[in-house]
């Protein structure tokens, strides 16, 4: 289990110690399991012994009969001894770390404890891992003394996002002659979360940021934990320095003035997941770049103190976040980032054809800064995206041209993508096209240059 938890199992061939063989049916089932564990060597010895015994009977050779019985009895004896062996062992698994970016390695630590009073024999330890994480690790553990422990570790790596199960852990028991081999599995497993790559972004000042952050941030009103529009009457315990004397003279009773409290800047990061909006697949596809860019923007905004919300084209947000999103620059910001990274680790293409659901969520009020990662847009969806700009204090769009991504780096931007880019810019978006193989940091800086008017996007690929 993760974080060093334990799980115990009886590594013998039958029932756990104290369980006993309560009926013949269970005992016969265990014996069949033991016989099924005969290795190629064991089955060869058994077949050779039976053949020798038959030949001895036909030829009347008693010496050959004794040899045949010895050959047949050896694997059966090994299976019976292995079946009756009782090892009480406990195992633990620890992931370091349990959440890892795509393309990075994580180390899995395994520990086996012999919790019985008898030493174990030779143990072969095997952990089940998905194919994308690498080969299945196998270890040979020599004799483990009573109360002793053994620790081993292996590395896993994946270029693909996702949640991958590790386990259950398996123990293989074998006799000294290699005649029989039995496998026992623990019941529990752990999960390794492979999150998108996150690139640290430069602290550029984007349009709409001042609407809720820094020198231009708005302020809300609060008194004693309540949001009041007008001064209220004095209550026992209120600070006398907050007395509003003009209202006191007007109403003839002691009134307490309003207290200003900064309102946290808000940012919504929109990820277009429509299956029809992206072409290609794999870690170098346009969709994976959009997911990585979304993750980088979310972490960057949280670090800058924004209340961040993750939104998809289906109108779904991260479960557990508030109406204003997750608060950044607080003790909970790391947990918020982890929750959103877990969501992005498993995000996949949606069946939606439009961005209408996301627009319905955004049109509910002023969203502060809006950062969007769009796939291919037709004229209708570009018009929907253009209307999103009206509901935000500032809007930055990164427009993917999937066709050029399929062709590879250096491919020209399609005429349709250039036209959609123009529509977004005319609607007030700070919009840039993301060429194949571009760095998230480069296009982030490009968006800042577009905002300040220091560069002009090229419709033939790349940036000027």
Coordinates of C-alpha atoms in Angstrom, one line a residue:
X1 CA 0.0 0.0 0.0
X2 CA 1.1 3.5 -0.5
X3 CA 2.9 5.4 2.2
X4 CA 4.3 2.2 3.8
X5 CA 1.0 0.4 4.7
X6 CA 1.1 -3.3 5.3
X7 CA -0.8 -6.3 4.0
X8 CA -0.2 -9.8 5.2
X9 CA -0.7 -13.2 3.5
X10 CA 0.0 -16.8 4.2
X11 CA 2.6 -17.9 1.7
X12 CA 2.0 -21.6 2.1
X13 CA 0.2 -24.0 -0.2
X14 CA -3.1 -24.4 1.7
X15 CA -5.0 -22.5 4.4
X16 CA -3.5 -19.8 6.7
X17 CA -2.2 -20.9 10.0
X18 CA -5.1 -21.4 12.3
X19 CA -7.5 -21.8 9.5
X20 CA -7.1 -25.6 9.1
X21 CA -8.3 -27.9 6.4
X22 CA -11.9 -28.2 7.5
X23 CA -13.1 -30.5 4.6
X24 CA -11.8 -32.9 2.1
X25 CA -13.0 -30.8 -0.8
X26 CA -10.8 -27.9 0.2
X27 CA -7.8 -30.1 0.8
X28 CA -8.2 -31.8 -2.6
X29 CA -8.5 -28.4 -4.2
X30 CA -5.2 -27.4 -2.6
X31 CA -3.5 -30.6 -3.7
X32 CA -4.7 -30.0 -7.3
X33 CA -3.2 -26.5 -7.1
X34 CA 0.1 -27.9 -5.8
X35 CA 0.2 -30.5 -8.6
X36 CA -0.6 -27.8 -11.2
X37 CA 2.4 -25.9 -9.9
X38 CA 4.8 -28.6 -11.2
X39 CA 7.5 -27.0 -13.3
X40 CA 8.7 -28.4 -16.7
X41 CA 11.5 -30.2 -14.8
X42 CA 9.0 -31.7 -12.3
X43 CA 6.6 -32.9 -15.0
X44 CA 9.5 -34.4 -16.9
X45 CA 10.7 -36.3 -13.9
X46 CA 7.1 -37.5 -13.3
X47 CA 6.6 -38.6 -16.9
X48 CA 10.0 -40.3 -16.9
X49 CA 9.2 -42.2 -13.7
X50 CA 5.8 -43.4 -15.0
X51 CA 7.4 -44.5 -18.3
X52 CA 10.2 -46.4 -16.4
X53 CA 7.7 -48.1 -14.2
X54 CA 5.6 -49.3 -17.1
X55 CA 8.7 -50.6 -18.9
X56 CA 9.8 -52.3 -15.7
X57 CA 6.5 -54.0 -15.4
X58 CA 6.5 -55.1 -19.1
X59 CA 10.1 -56.3 -19.0
X60 CA 10.0 -57.7 -15.5
X61 CA 13.0 -55.6 -14.3
X62 CA 12.7 -54.8 -10.6
X63 CA 15.7 -52.5 -10.6
X64 CA 14.2 -50.3 -13.3
X65 CA 10.9 -50.2 -11.3
X66 CA 12.7 -48.8 -8.3
X67 CA 14.3 -46.1 -10.5
X68 CA 11.0 -45.3 -12.0
X69 CA 9.3 -45.0 -8.6
X70 CA 12.1 -42.7 -7.4
X71 CA 11.8 -40.4 -10.4
X72 CA 8.0 -40.2 -10.0
X73 CA 8.1 -39.7 -6.2
X74 CA 10.6 -36.9 -6.2
X75 CA 8.4 -34.2 -7.8
X76 CA 5.3 -35.4 -5.9
X77 CA 7.2 -35.2 -2.6
X78 CA 8.4 -31.7 -3.5
X79 CA 4.9 -30.6 -4.3
X80 CA 3.6 -32.0 -1.0
X81 CA 6.3 -30.4 1.1
X82 CA 5.8 -27.1 -0.6
X83 CA 2.0 -27.3 -0.2
X84 CA 2.4 -27.9 3.5
X85 CA 4.9 -25.1 4.0
X86 CA 3.6 -22.1 6.0
X87 CA 5.2 -18.7 5.6
X88 CA 3.6 -15.7 7.3
X89 CA 4.9 -12.6 5.5
X90 CA 3.8 -9.0 5.3
X91 CA 4.5 -6.7 2.4
X92 CA 4.4 -2.9 1.8
X93 CA 4.7 -0.7 -1.2
X94 CA 5.7 2.9 -1.2
X95 CA 5.6 5.2 -4.3
X96 CA 8.1 8.0 -4.5
X97 CA 6.4 10.2 -5.6
X98 CA 2.8 9.0 -6.1
X99 CA 2.1 11.7 -8.6
X100 CA 4.7 12.2 -11.3
X101 CA 4.8 14.3 -14.5
X102 CA 4.7 12.5 -17.9
X103 CA 8.2 11.5 -19.0
X104 CA 9.6 11.5 -15.5
X105 CA 10.5 8.5 -13.4
X106 CA 9.0 7.3 -10.1
X107 CA 10.6 4.7 -7.8
X108 CA 8.6 1.9 -6.2
X109 CA 9.9 0.6 -2.9
X110 CA 8.9 -2.9 -1.8
X111 CA 9.4 -4.4 1.7
X112 CA 8.8 -7.9 2.8
X113 CA 8.7 -8.8 6.5
X114 CA 8.8 -12.4 7.8
X115 CA 6.3 -12.2 10.7
X116 CA 6.5 -15.9 11.5
X117 CA 8.8 -17.7 13.9
X118 CA 10.4 -19.8 11.1
X119 CA 12.8 -18.7 8.5
X120 CA 11.6 -18.7 4.9
X121 CA 13.1 -20.5 1.9
X122 CA 13.9 -19.0 -1.4
X123 CA 11.2 -16.4 -2.4
X124 CA 10.7 -14.9 -5.9
X125 CA 9.0 -11.6 -5.7
X126 CA 7.1 -10.1 -8.6
X127 CA 5.0 -7.0 -8.9
X128 CA 2.4 -6.4 -11.6
X129 CA 2.7 -3.2 -13.6
X130 CA 1.0 -2.0 -16.8
X131 CA 3.0 -2.5 -20.0
X132 CA 3.3 1.3 -20.5
X133 CA 5.3 1.6 -17.3
X134 CA 8.0 -0.8 -18.3
X135 CA 8.9 -4.5 -17.8
X136 CA 7.4 -6.5 -15.0
X137 CA 10.0 -6.4 -12.1
X138 CA 11.1 -9.6 -10.5
X139 CA 13.4 -10.2 -7.5
X140 CA 14.9 -13.2 -5.8
X141 CA 14.9 -13.1 -2.1
X142 CA 17.2 -15.5 -0.3
X143 CA 16.4 -17.0 3.1
X144 CA 14.6 -14.4 5.4
X145 CA 15.2 -15.1 9.0
X146 CA 12.4 -15.0 11.6
X147 CA 11.3 -11.4 12.2
X148 CA 13.6 -10.2 9.4
X149 CA 12.9 -8.0 6.4
X150 CA 14.1 -7.5 2.8
X151 CA 13.8 -4.3 0.8
X152 CA 14.0 -3.9 -3.0
X153 CA 13.0 -1.1 -5.4
X154 CA 12.4 -0.6 -9.1
X155 CA 11.7 2.4 -11.4
X156 CA 8.7 3.1 -13.6
X157 CA 8.2 5.7 -16.3
X158 CA 5.4 6.7 -18.7
X159 CA 5.2 9.3 -21.5
X160 CA 1.4 9.0 -21.3
X161 CA -0.9 10.6 -18.8
X162 CA -3.2 8.4 -16.7
X163 CA -3.7 6.5 -13.6
X164 CA -2.0 3.2 -13.5
X165 CA -2.5 0.4 -11.0
X166 CA 0.5 -1.2 -9.4
X167 CA 0.0 -4.7 -8.0
X168 CA -1.0 -6.9 -6.6
X169 CA 2.3 -8.2 -5.3
X170 CA 3.0 -11.9 -6.0
X171 CA 5.2 -14.4 -4.2
X172 CA 6.6 -17.4 -6.0
X173 CA 7.6 -20.4 -3.8
X174 CA 9.9 -23.1 -5.2
X175 CA 11.6 -26.2 -3.8
X176 CA 15.4 -26.6 -3.8
X177 CA 15.2 -29.0 -6.8
X178 CA 13.0 -26.7 -8.9
X179 CA 10.3 -29.4 -9.3
X180 CA 7.4 -27.3 -8.1
X181 CA 6.5 -23.6 -8.1
X182 CA 3.5 -22.0 -6.4
X183 CA 2.3 -18.4 -6.7
X184 CA 0.5 -16.5 -4.0
X185 CA -0.9 -13.0 -4.5
X186 CA -1.6 -10.2 -2.1
X187 CA -5.0 -8.6 -2.4
X188 CA -4.2 -4.9 -2.5
X189 CA -2.7 -2.6 -5.1
X190 CA -1.6 1.1 -5.4
X191 CA -2.2 3.7 -8.1
X192 CA 0.5 5.8 -9.8
X193 CA -0.9 9.1 -11.2
X194 CA 1.0 10.4 -14.3
X195 CA 0.1 14.0 -14.7
X196 CA 0.7 16.3 -17.7
X197 CA 4.1 18.1 -18.0
X198 CA 4.1 21.4 -16.3
X199 CA 6.4 24.1 -17.5
X200 CA 7.2 27.2 -15.3
X201 CA 5.8 30.2 -17.1
X202 CA 7.3 33.7 -17.0
X203 CA 5.3 36.3 -15.0
X204 CA 4.0 38.4 -17.9
X205 CA 1.2 40.9 -17.3
X206 CA -1.8 39.9 -19.4
X207 CA -4.9 41.8 -20.3
X208 CA -7.6 41.7 -17.6
X209 CA -5.2 40.9 -14.8
X210 CA -5.5 44.3 -13.1
X211 CA -9.2 43.8 -12.9
X212 CA -8.8 41.6 -9.9
X213 CA -5.2 41.5 -8.8
X214 CA -2.3 43.8 -7.9
X215 CA -2.7 47.5 -7.9
X216 CA -6.0 47.5 -9.7
X217 CA -7.7 44.8 -7.7
X218 CA -11.3 45.3 -6.6
X219 CA -12.4 45.4 -3.1
X220 CA -15.4 43.9 -1.4
X221 CA -17.2 44.9 1.8
X222 CA -17.3 42.9 5.0
X223 CA -18.3 43.5 8.6
X224 CA -17.8 41.0 11.4
X225 CA -18.0 38.2 8.9
X226 CA -21.1 39.5 7.0
X227 CA -21.2 41.3 3.7
X228 CA -23.2 44.5 4.3
X229 CA -24.1 47.1 1.8
X230 CA -24.8 49.9 4.4
X231 CA -23.4 50.6 7.9
X232 CA -25.1 48.6 10.6
X233 CA -25.9 49.2 14.2
X234 CA -23.2 48.8 16.8
X235 CA -22.9 45.4 18.4
X236 CA -21.2 44.5 21.6
X237 CA -17.5 43.7 20.9
X238 CA -17.2 45.9 17.8
X239 CA -14.0 48.0 17.5
X240 CA -14.9 51.6 18.4
X241 CA -12.4 52.7 15.7
X242 CA -14.9 51.4 13.1
X243 CA -17.7 53.7 14.3
X244 CA -19.2 55.7 11.3
X245 CA -19.9 59.1 12.9
X246 CA -21.8 60.5 10.0
X247 CA -24.3 57.6 10.0
X248 CA -24.4 57.8 13.8
X249 CA -25.5 61.5 13.6
X250 CA -28.0 60.7 10.9
X251 CA -29.8 57.7 12.5
X252 CA -29.3 58.8 16.2
X253 CA -27.7 55.6 17.2
X254 CA -24.2 54.2 17.1
X255 CA -23.4 52.8 13.6
X256 CA -20.3 50.9 12.5
X257 CA -18.7 51.7 9.2
X258 CA -18.0 49.2 6.4
X259 CA -14.6 47.5 6.3
X260 CA -12.8 47.0 3.0
X261 CA -11.4 43.7 2.2
X262 CA -9.5 42.8 -1.0
X263 CA -11.2 40.5 -3.4
X264 CA -9.1 37.7 -4.9
X265 CA -8.4 37.8 -8.6
X266 CA -10.2 35.2 -10.6
X267 CA -9.1 33.2 -13.6
X268 CA -10.8 30.6 -15.6
X269 CA -8.7 28.2 -17.7
X270 CA -10.8 26.6 -20.5
X271 CA -9.7 23.4 -22.1
X272 CA -11.3 22.3 -25.4
X273 CA -11.6 18.5 -25.3
X274 CA -13.9 18.0 -28.3
X275 CA -12.8 14.9 -30.2
X276 CA -13.6 16.5 -33.6
X277 CA -11.3 19.5 -32.7
X278 CA -8.1 17.5 -32.6
X279 CA -6.3 15.1 -35.0
X280 CA -3.6 12.7 -34.1
X281 CA -2.7 10.9 -30.9
X282 CA 0.2 10.2 -28.6
X283 CA 2.4 12.2 -26.4
X284 CA 3.4 14.6 -29.2
X285 CA -0.1 15.3 -30.4
X286 CA -1.9 18.7 -30.3
X287 CA -4.3 17.5 -27.7
X288 CA -1.5 16.5 -25.3
X289 CA 0.1 19.9 -25.8
X290 CA -3.2 21.6 -25.0
X291 CA -3.5 19.6 -21.8
X292 CA 0.1 20.4 -20.8
X293 CA -0.5 24.1 -21.5
X294 CA -3.6 24.0 -19.4
X295 CA -1.7 22.4 -16.5
X296 CA 1.1 25.0 -16.8
X297 CA -1.4 27.9 -16.8
X298 CA -3.3 26.6 -13.8
X299 CA -0.2 26.2 -11.7
X300 CA 1.1 29.6 -12.8
X301 CA -2.1 31.4 -11.9
X302 CA -2.3 29.6 -8.5
X303 CA 1.2 30.7 -7.7
X304 CA 0.3 34.3 -8.5
X305 CA -2.5 34.2 -6.0
X306 CA -5.5 33.9 -8.4
X307 CA -8.7 32.0 -7.6
X308 CA -8.4 29.5 -10.4
X309 CA -11.1 27.4 -12.1
X310 CA -10.6 24.6 -14.6
X311 CA -13.4 24.4 -17.2
X312 CA -13.9 22.1 -20.2
X313 CA -16.0 22.4 -23.3
X314 CA -18.7 20.2 -21.7
X315 CA -19.2 22.8 -18.9
X316 CA -17.7 20.5 -16.2
X317 CA -15.3 21.8 -13.6
X318 CA -13.1 20.1 -11.1
X319 CA -15.2 18.3 -8.4
X320 CA -14.8 20.0 -5.0
X321 CA -13.9 23.5 -6.1
X322 CA -16.0 26.5 -5.1
X323 CA -18.0 28.9 -7.3
X324 CA -14.9 31.1 -7.6
X325 CA -12.5 28.2 -8.2
X326 CA -9.6 27.2 -6.0
X327 CA -7.8 29.8 -4.0
X328 CA -4.1 30.3 -4.7
X329 CA -1.2 31.6 -2.6
X330 CA -2.6 29.8 0.5
X331 CA -2.0 26.6 2.4
X332 CA -4.6 24.8 0.3
X333 CA -3.0 25.9 -3.1
X334 CA -0.8 22.8 -3.3
X335 CA -3.8 20.5 -2.7
X336 CA -5.9 22.5 -5.2
X337 CA -3.1 22.1 -7.8
X338 CA -2.9 18.4 -7.1
X339 CA -6.7 17.9 -7.5
X340 CA -6.7 19.7 -10.8
X341 CA -3.6 17.8 -12.0
X342 CA -5.4 14.5 -11.1
X343 CA -8.3 15.7 -13.2
X344 CA -6.0 16.5 -16.2
X345 CA -4.2 13.2 -15.8
X346 CA -7.3 11.3 -17.0
X347 CA -9.0 13.9 -19.2
X348 CA -9.9 12.6 -22.6
X349 CA -11.8 13.7 -25.7
X350 CA -15.4 14.5 -25.2
X351 CA -18.3 13.7 -27.5
X352 CA -19.5 17.3 -27.5
X353 CA -19.6 19.1 -30.9
X354 CA -19.9 22.6 -29.6
X355 CA -18.6 25.0 -27.0
X356 CA -22.1 26.1 -26.0
X357 CA -22.0 24.3 -22.6
X358 CA -18.8 26.2 -21.6
X359 CA -20.3 29.5 -22.8
X360 CA -23.4 28.9 -20.7
X361 CA -21.2 28.6 -17.6
X362 CA -19.1 31.7 -18.5
X363 CA -22.0 34.0 -19.3
X364 CA -23.2 33.8 -15.7
X365 CA -21.0 36.8 -14.7
X366 CA -17.6 38.5 -14.9
X367 CA -15.0 35.7 -15.0
X368 CA -11.9 37.9 -14.6
X369 CA -9.1 36.6 -16.7
X370 CA -10.0 33.8 -19.2
X371 CA -7.3 31.6 -20.6
X372 CA -8.5 29.2 -23.3
X373 CA -6.8 26.4 -25.2
X374 CA -8.9 25.7 -28.3
X375 CA -8.7 22.9 -30.9
X376 CA -9.9 23.4 -34.5
X377 CA -12.8 25.9 -34.7
X378 CA -15.3 26.1 -37.5
X379 CA -17.0 29.4 -38.1
X380 CA -19.9 28.6 -35.7
X381 CA -17.7 27.6 -32.8
X382 CA -15.4 30.6 -33.5
X383 CA -18.4 32.8 -33.1
X384 CA -19.3 31.2 -29.7
X385 CA -15.7 31.6 -28.6
X386 CA -15.8 35.3 -29.6
X387 CA -18.9 35.8 -27.4
X388 CA -17.0 34.4 -24.4
X389 CA -14.7 37.5 -24.5
X390 CA -17.7 39.7 -23.5
X391 CA -18.0 37.8 -20.2
X392 CA -14.4 38.3 -19.0
X393 CA -12.1 41.1 -18.0
X394 CA -9.4 39.8 -20.2
X395 CA -9.1 36.8 -22.6
X396 CA -6.1 34.9 -24.0
X397 CA -6.6 32.1 -26.5
X398 CA -4.1 29.5 -27.7
X399 CA -5.4 28.1 -31.0
X400 CA -4.3 24.7 -32.1
X401 CA -4.1 23.9 -35.8
X402 CA -4.3 20.1 -35.7
X403 CA -3.6 19.6 -39.4
X404 CA -0.2 21.3 -39.1
X405 CA 0.6 19.2 -36.0
X406 CA 0.0 16.0 -37.9
X407 CA 2.4 17.2 -40.6
X408 CA 5.1 18.0 -38.1
X409 CA 7.2 21.0 -37.1
X410 CA 7.6 23.6 -39.8
X411 CA 4.2 22.9 -41.5
X412 CA 2.3 26.0 -42.6
X413 CA -0.8 27.1 -40.7
X414 CA -3.9 26.4 -42.6
X415 CA -6.0 29.2 -44.1
X416 CA -9.0 28.2 -41.9
X417 CA -7.0 28.5 -38.7
X418 CA -5.7 31.9 -39.8
X419 CA -9.3 33.1 -40.4
X420 CA -10.4 31.8 -37.0
X421 CA -7.5 33.6 -35.4
X422 CA -8.6 36.9 -37.0
X423 CA -12.1 36.4 -35.8
X424 CA -11.0 36.0 -32.2
X425 CA -8.6 39.0 -32.4
X426 CA -11.4 41.2 -33.7
X427 CA -13.6 40.1 -30.8
X428 CA -11.0 41.3 -28.4
X429 CA -9.1 38.1 -27.6
X430 CA -5.3 38.1 -27.3
X431 CA -5.0 35.1 -29.6
X432 CA -2.0 33.2 -31.0
X433 CA -1.7 30.1 -33.1
X434 CA 0.4 27.2 -31.6
X435 CA 2.7 25.7 -34.2
X436 CA 3.7 22.1 -34.1
X437 CA 6.4 21.4 -31.5
X438 CA 6.2 24.8 -29.9
X439 CA 7.2 25.4 -26.3
X440 CA 4.5 26.4 -23.8
X441 CA 6.9 29.1 -22.5
X442 CA 7.4 30.5 -26.0
X443 CA 3.8 30.8 -26.9
X444 CA 3.1 32.3 -23.4
X445 CA 5.6 35.1 -24.1
X446 CA 4.2 35.4 -27.6
X447 CA 0.7 36.1 -26.2
X448 CA 2.2 38.9 -24.1
X449 CA 3.9 40.4 -27.2
X450 CA 0.6 40.1 -29.1
X451 CA -1.1 42.1 -26.3
X452 CA 1.5 44.8 -26.4
X453 CA 1.5 44.9 -30.2
X454 CA 5.2 44.2 -30.5
X455 CA 4.8 41.3 -33.0
X456 CA 2.5 40.1 -35.7
X457 CA 1.5 36.5 -36.0
X458 CA 2.5 34.7 -39.2
X459 CA -0.1 32.7 -41.1
X460 CA 2.6 30.5 -42.7
X461 CA 3.9 28.9 -39.5
X462 CA 6.1 30.0 -36.6
X463 CA 6.3 33.4 -35.1
X464 CA 7.8 36.7 -36.3

